[in-house]
Amino acid sequence: MAYPGYGGGFGNFSNPLPGMHMPMGQPVPGAGPAMPPGGCPAYPPYSDSYPSAAGDPMWTYFTAVAGQDGEVDAEELQKCLTQSGINGTYSPFSLETCRIMIAMLDRDYTGKMGFNEFKELLAVINAWKQNFINIDQDRSGTIEHHELNQAIAAMGYRLSPQTLTAIVKRYSKNGRIFFDDYVACCVKLRALTDFFRRRDHLQQGMVNFSYDDFLQGTMTI
C-alpha cells in the first residue's frame, strides 16, 4: 500500500505547494526532512539545560507564570502565549487549543510543558502563522476551506478529499477558519500523525491498534 504522507514540513514553508499533487508515498519538495517521533524537523528539540535562558525574552514570559516545578499547564501556557504576543492581531489562543498544544509535545506525559518545549512550540507556531498569513491574501484574519486544504498540502500531508472535508467541517465557522482554529487543526494533525507514525514501523500507512492504545492516544490530544 502506498503511504499517504506524514506531513514533514512543520517548520519549513519556503516552498508552499498550493494545488500541487504528488504521488502518494513520494517525498514532497520543500516539506523538510523526515520528522522523528515527537520532534520537529526545522526546529530540533532543545536540550534539557538552559545555559542562556536568563537572557532569553521568552524566559521572562515563561517564568512569570510557571510553577515551582518549572512547567506550565494549559491555563498558564495560555497566559505565556498571550504575553509573548505570538498571536499578533489574532484572538488569543483558546484553552482547548493550549491543551492540545501541550499534548503534542508532552513526551513525559505530565500534562505540563517545560521551557524547552515552550520554545519548540513557539518556533512551530511561528511557522504555521507565516503560512496562514501567506494564504490569507485578503488579510481578513480568516481563510476559506480550499485555502485550508492548500495549507495542509503545503505542510506535506496527503489526505483524501473525505478527510479534508471532515477537517473543514470540524474547524470552520460559517465557512471560515480563524487563526486559533487553524493552529488547533495543525496541532492535532501533527500530534495524531506522531501517534500513528510511532506505531507504523514499516511506514506502510497501516497499523493495528488495541482499543486501549487507541483511546490513550486520542483522548489525550
mmCIF file of C-alpha atoms in Angstrom:
data_model
loop_
_atom_site.group_PDB
_atom_site.id
_atom_site.type_symbol
_atom_site.label_atom_id
_atom_site.label_comp_id
_atom_site.label_asym_id
_atom_site.label_seq_id
_atom_site.Cartn_x
_atom_site.Cartn_y
_atom_site.Cartn_z
ATOM 1 C CA MET A 1 0.000 0.000 0.000
ATOM 2 C CA ALA A 2 1.347 3.416 -0.883
ATOM 3 C CA TYR A 3 1.784 5.572 2.157
ATOM 4 C CA PRO A 4 -0.232 8.806 2.163
ATOM 5 C CA GLY A 5 2.423 11.011 3.735
ATOM 6 C CA TYR A 6 3.219 12.019 7.290
ATOM 7 C CA GLY A 7 3.414 15.751 6.757
ATOM 8 C CA GLY A 8 7.037 16.528 7.466
ATOM 9 C CA GLY A 9 7.306 20.256 6.840
ATOM 10 C CA PHE A 10 6.141 21.713 10.137
ATOM 11 C CA GLY A 11 8.745 24.456 10.183
ATOM 12 C CA ASN A 12 9.684 24.882 6.530
ATOM 13 C CA PHE A 13 7.315 26.844 4.341
ATOM 14 C CA SER A 14 9.924 28.267 1.965
ATOM 15 C CA ASN A 15 8.252 26.395 -0.887
ATOM 16 C CA PRO A 16 4.470 26.343 -0.433
ATOM 17 C CA LEU A 17 2.636 23.909 -2.644
ATOM 18 C CA PRO A 18 -0.900 25.205 -3.198
ATOM 19 C CA GLY A 19 -2.753 22.943 -5.580
ATOM 20 C CA MET A 20 0.230 20.669 -6.151
ATOM 21 C CA HIS A 21 -0.402 16.935 -6.216
ATOM 22 C CA MET A 22 2.273 14.342 -5.627
ATOM 23 C CA PRO A 23 2.026 10.563 -5.968
ATOM 24 C CA MET A 24 1.311 9.002 -2.625
ATOM 25 C CA GLY A 25 4.355 7.870 -0.731
ATOM 26 C CA GLN A 26 6.788 10.200 -2.507
ATOM 27 C CA PRO A 27 8.643 12.993 -0.709
ATOM 28 C CA VAL A 28 7.251 16.484 -1.029
ATOM 29 C CA PRO A 29 9.653 19.192 -2.275
ATOM 30 C CA GLY A 30 10.188 21.883 0.325
ATOM 31 C CA ALA A 31 8.405 19.900 3.014
ATOM 32 C CA GLY A 32 11.549 19.496 5.078
ATOM 33 C CA PRO A 33 13.378 16.409 6.321
ATOM 34 C CA ALA A 34 11.700 13.407 7.830
ATOM 35 C CA MET A 35 10.413 14.120 11.307
ATOM 36 C CA PRO A 36 11.482 11.882 14.187
ATOM 37 C CA PRO A 37 8.706 10.851 16.554
ATOM 38 C CA GLY A 38 7.769 13.839 18.668
ATOM 39 C CA GLY A 39 10.317 16.092 17.001
ATOM 40 C CA CYS A 40 10.130 18.994 14.599
ATOM 41 C CA PRO A 41 12.424 18.884 11.551
ATOM 42 C CA ALA A 42 13.274 22.560 11.155
ATOM 43 C CA TYR A 43 13.490 23.176 14.890
ATOM 44 C CA PRO A 44 15.215 20.299 16.716
ATOM 45 C CA PRO A 45 14.129 19.706 20.309
ATOM 46 C CA TYR A 46 16.070 21.766 22.795
ATOM 47 C CA SER A 47 18.346 20.192 25.371
ATOM 48 C CA ASP A 48 17.328 19.763 28.970
ATOM 49 C CA SER A 49 19.624 22.514 30.224
ATOM 50 C CA TYR A 50 19.030 26.247 29.976
ATOM 51 C CA PRO A 51 22.538 27.753 29.612
ATOM 52 C CA SER A 52 21.297 31.088 28.222
ATOM 53 C CA ALA A 53 17.706 31.061 29.377
ATOM 54 C CA ALA A 54 18.106 34.107 31.609
ATOM 55 C CA GLY A 55 18.919 36.272 28.598
ATOM 56 C CA ASP A 56 16.085 34.927 26.507
ATOM 57 C CA PRO A 57 12.989 37.175 26.352
ATOM 58 C CA MET A 58 10.798 34.075 26.205
ATOM 59 C CA TRP A 59 12.193 33.060 29.592
ATOM 60 C CA THR A 60 10.604 36.165 31.129
ATOM 61 C CA TYR A 61 7.132 35.268 29.865
ATOM 62 C CA PHE A 62 7.570 31.664 30.903
ATOM 63 C CA THR A 63 8.888 32.142 34.435
ATOM 64 C CA ALA A 64 6.260 34.776 35.197
ATOM 65 C CA VAL A 65 3.568 32.095 35.230
ATOM 66 C CA ALA A 66 5.430 28.794 35.644
ATOM 67 C CA GLY A 67 5.079 26.971 38.933
ATOM 68 C CA GLN A 68 7.857 25.840 41.219
ATOM 69 C CA ASP A 69 8.356 22.777 39.048
ATOM 70 C CA GLY A 70 9.373 24.996 36.124
ATOM 71 C CA GLU A 71 6.466 23.855 33.953
ATOM 72 C CA VAL A 72 3.163 25.322 32.800
ATOM 73 C CA ASP A 73 -0.264 23.771 32.472
ATOM 74 C CA ALA A 74 -2.798 24.737 29.799
ATOM 75 C CA GLU A 75 -4.060 27.861 31.589
ATOM 76 C CA GLU A 76 -0.525 29.047 32.287
ATOM 77 C CA LEU A 77 0.507 28.312 28.705
ATOM 78 C CA GLN A 78 -2.394 30.429 27.507
ATOM 79 C CA LYS A 79 -1.023 33.331 29.573
ATOM 80 C CA CYS A 80 2.521 32.767 28.273
ATOM 81 C CA LEU A 81 1.427 32.791 24.651
ATOM 82 C CA THR A 82 -0.767 35.870 25.135
ATOM 83 C CA GLN A 83 2.028 37.793 26.870
ATOM 84 C CA SER A 84 4.538 36.806 24.211
ATOM 85 C CA GLY A 85 2.282 38.326 21.552
ATOM 86 C CA ILE A 86 2.788 35.435 19.162
ATOM 87 C CA ASN A 87 -0.874 35.555 18.164
ATOM 88 C CA GLY A 88 -0.306 39.116 16.897
ATOM 89 C CA THR A 89 -3.581 40.759 15.872
ATOM 90 C CA TYR A 90 -5.453 37.465 16.047
ATOM 91 C CA SER A 91 -7.575 36.439 19.024
ATOM 92 C CA PRO A 92 -5.688 34.790 21.919
ATOM 93 C CA PHE A 93 -5.473 31.019 21.803
ATOM 94 C CA SER A 94 -8.346 29.228 23.479
ATOM 95 C CA LEU A 95 -7.804 26.992 26.483
ATOM 96 C CA GLU A 96 -8.694 23.921 24.411
ATOM 97 C CA THR A 97 -6.061 24.794 21.808
ATOM 98 C CA CYS A 98 -3.499 25.206 24.599
ATOM 99 C CA ARG A 99 -4.409 21.771 25.959
ATOM 100 C CA ILE A 100 -3.699 20.061 22.662
ATOM 101 C CA MET A 101 -0.502 22.108 22.258
ATOM 102 C CA ILE A 102 0.743 20.584 25.490
ATOM 103 C CA ALA A 103 -0.364 17.121 24.392
ATOM 104 C CA MET A 104 1.586 17.498 21.146
ATOM 105 C CA LEU A 105 4.903 17.979 22.982
ATOM 106 C CA ASP A 106 4.193 16.259 26.301
ATOM 107 C CA ARG A 107 6.752 13.482 25.883
ATOM 108 C CA ASP A 108 6.883 12.664 29.606
ATOM 109 C CA TYR A 109 3.065 12.662 29.951
ATOM 110 C CA THR A 110 2.965 15.142 32.836
ATOM 111 C CA GLY A 111 0.206 17.246 31.290
ATOM 112 C CA LYS A 112 2.545 20.233 31.503
ATOM 113 C CA MET A 113 5.164 21.935 29.363
ATOM 114 C CA GLY A 114 8.722 22.883 30.287
ATOM 115 C CA PHE A 115 10.678 25.839 28.914
ATOM 116 C CA ASN A 116 12.402 23.869 26.162
ATOM 117 C CA GLU A 117 9.056 22.520 24.977
ATOM 118 C CA PHE A 118 7.650 26.047 25.146
ATOM 119 C CA LYS A 119 10.478 27.326 22.930
ATOM 120 C CA GLU A 120 9.920 24.497 20.487
ATOM 121 C CA LEU A 121 6.207 25.276 20.398
ATOM 122 C CA LEU A 122 6.841 28.950 19.635
ATOM 123 C CA ALA A 123 9.051 28.004 16.694
ATOM 124 C CA VAL A 124 6.372 25.747 15.237
ATOM 125 C CA ILE A 125 3.579 28.291 15.801
ATOM 126 C CA ASN A 126 5.647 30.965 14.066
ATOM 127 C CA ALA A 127 5.997 28.714 11.008
ATOM 128 C CA TRP A 128 2.267 27.970 10.989
ATOM 129 C CA LYS A 129 1.487 31.661 11.451
ATOM 130 C CA GLN A 130 3.619 32.633 8.465
ATOM 131 C CA ASN A 131 1.856 30.034 6.366
ATOM 132 C CA PHE A 132 -1.523 31.390 7.494
ATOM 133 C CA ILE A 133 -0.502 34.947 6.588
ATOM 134 C CA ASN A 134 0.685 33.840 3.162
ATOM 135 C CA ILE A 135 -2.624 32.135 2.453
ATOM 136 C CA ASP A 136 -4.819 34.901 3.911
ATOM 137 C CA GLN A 137 -4.215 37.172 0.942
ATOM 138 C CA ASP A 138 -7.204 39.425 1.587
ATOM 139 C CA ARG A 139 -5.991 39.983 5.189
ATOM 140 C CA SER A 140 -9.400 39.105 6.591
ATOM 141 C CA GLY A 141 -7.903 37.220 9.525
ATOM 142 C CA THR A 142 -9.570 34.036 8.295
ATOM 143 C CA ILE A 143 -9.057 31.538 5.499
ATOM 144 C CA GLU A 144 -11.590 29.589 3.461
ATOM 145 C CA HIS A 145 -11.921 25.832 3.238
ATOM 146 C CA HIS A 146 -9.979 25.494 -0.025
ATOM 147 C CA GLU A 147 -7.179 27.597 1.483
ATOM 148 C CA LEU A 148 -7.026 25.288 4.491
ATOM 149 C CA ASN A 149 -6.622 22.406 2.055
ATOM 150 C CA GLN A 150 -3.704 24.284 0.464
ATOM 151 C CA ALA A 151 -2.120 24.878 3.870
ATOM 152 C CA ILE A 152 -2.397 21.208 4.788
ATOM 153 C CA ALA A 153 -0.852 20.192 1.465
ATOM 154 C CA ALA A 154 1.972 22.712 1.940
ATOM 155 C CA MET A 155 2.841 21.006 5.229
ATOM 156 C CA GLY A 156 3.384 17.737 3.401
ATOM 157 C CA TYR A 157 0.158 15.927 4.210
ATOM 158 C CA ARG A 158 -1.605 13.928 1.520
ATOM 159 C CA LEU A 159 -5.155 13.412 2.728
ATOM 160 C CA SER A 160 -8.218 12.091 0.976
ATOM 161 C CA PRO A 161 -10.969 14.536 -0.065
ATOM 162 C CA GLN A 162 -13.258 12.918 2.513
ATOM 163 C CA THR A 163 -10.734 13.553 5.307
ATOM 164 C CA LEU A 164 -10.191 17.135 4.203
ATOM 165 C CA THR A 165 -13.957 17.713 4.182
ATOM 166 C CA ALA A 166 -14.217 16.325 7.722
ATOM 167 C CA ILE A 167 -11.411 18.625 8.897
ATOM 168 C CA VAL A 168 -13.037 21.681 7.340
ATOM 169 C CA LYS A 169 -16.365 20.873 8.996
ATOM 170 C CA ARG A 170 -14.643 20.489 12.352
ATOM 171 C CA TYR A 171 -12.626 23.723 12.279
ATOM 172 C CA SER A 172 -14.674 26.188 10.203
ATOM 173 C CA LYS A 173 -17.227 28.708 11.393
ATOM 174 C CA ASN A 174 -19.708 29.867 8.774
ATOM 175 C CA GLY A 175 -17.342 28.660 6.092
ATOM 176 C CA ARG A 176 -14.293 30.488 7.505
ATOM 177 C CA ILE A 177 -11.348 29.218 9.567
ATOM 178 C CA PHE A 178 -9.942 31.582 12.192
ATOM 179 C CA PHE A 179 -6.282 31.559 13.245
ATOM 180 C CA ASP A 180 -6.931 29.836 16.573
ATOM 181 C CA ASP A 181 -8.850 27.027 14.873
ATOM 182 C CA TYR A 182 -6.217 26.799 12.150
ATOM 183 C CA VAL A 183 -3.479 26.301 14.756
ATOM 184 C CA ALA A 184 -5.647 23.802 16.646
ATOM 185 C CA CYS A 185 -6.035 21.870 13.398
ATOM 186 C CA CYS A 186 -2.270 21.927 12.751
ATOM 187 C CA VAL A 187 -1.507 20.794 16.302
ATOM 188 C CA LYS A 188 -3.950 17.908 16.191
ATOM 189 C CA LEU A 189 -2.753 16.789 12.772
ATOM 190 C CA ARG A 190 0.821 16.697 13.990
ATOM 191 C CA ALA A 191 0.023 15.018 17.313
ATOM 192 C CA LEU A 192 -2.159 12.318 15.755
ATOM 193 C CA THR A 193 0.381 11.774 12.986
ATOM 194 C CA ASP A 194 3.152 11.343 15.560
ATOM 195 C CA PHE A 195 0.988 8.874 17.479
ATOM 196 C CA PHE A 196 0.279 6.859 14.324
ATOM 197 C CA ARG A 197 3.816 7.084 12.994
ATOM 198 C CA ARG A 198 5.388 5.680 16.143
ATOM 199 C CA ARG A 199 3.350 2.535 15.585
ATOM 200 C CA ASP A 200 3.743 2.286 11.818
ATOM 201 C CA HIS A 201 7.158 0.641 11.974
ATOM 202 C CA LEU A 202 7.120 -0.367 8.303
ATOM 203 C CA GLN A 203 5.759 3.023 7.177
ATOM 204 C CA GLN A 204 3.014 1.414 5.141
ATOM 205 C CA GLY A 205 0.149 3.608 6.305
ATOM 206 C CA MET A 206 -1.488 0.759 8.213
ATOM 207 C CA VAL A 207 -1.386 -0.023 11.937
ATOM 208 C CA ASN A 208 -3.183 -2.469 14.225
ATOM 209 C CA PHE A 209 -4.387 -0.794 17.425
ATOM 210 C CA SER A 210 -5.690 -2.260 20.606
ATOM 211 C CA TYR A 211 -8.784 -0.455 21.843
ATOM 212 C CA ASP A 212 -6.996 0.760 24.962
ATOM 213 C CA ASP A 213 -3.999 2.034 22.990
ATOM 214 C CA PHE A 214 -6.316 3.880 20.609
ATOM 215 C CA LEU A 215 -8.141 5.587 23.483
ATOM 216 C CA GLN A 216 -4.954 6.564 25.276
ATOM 217 C CA GLY A 217 -3.506 8.056 22.108
ATOM 218 C CA THR A 218 -6.545 10.014 21.007
ATOM 219 C CA MET A 219 -8.166 11.079 24.273
ATOM 220 C CA THR A 220 -5.034 12.886 25.395
ATOM 221 C CA ILE A 221 -4.901 15.065 22.263
#
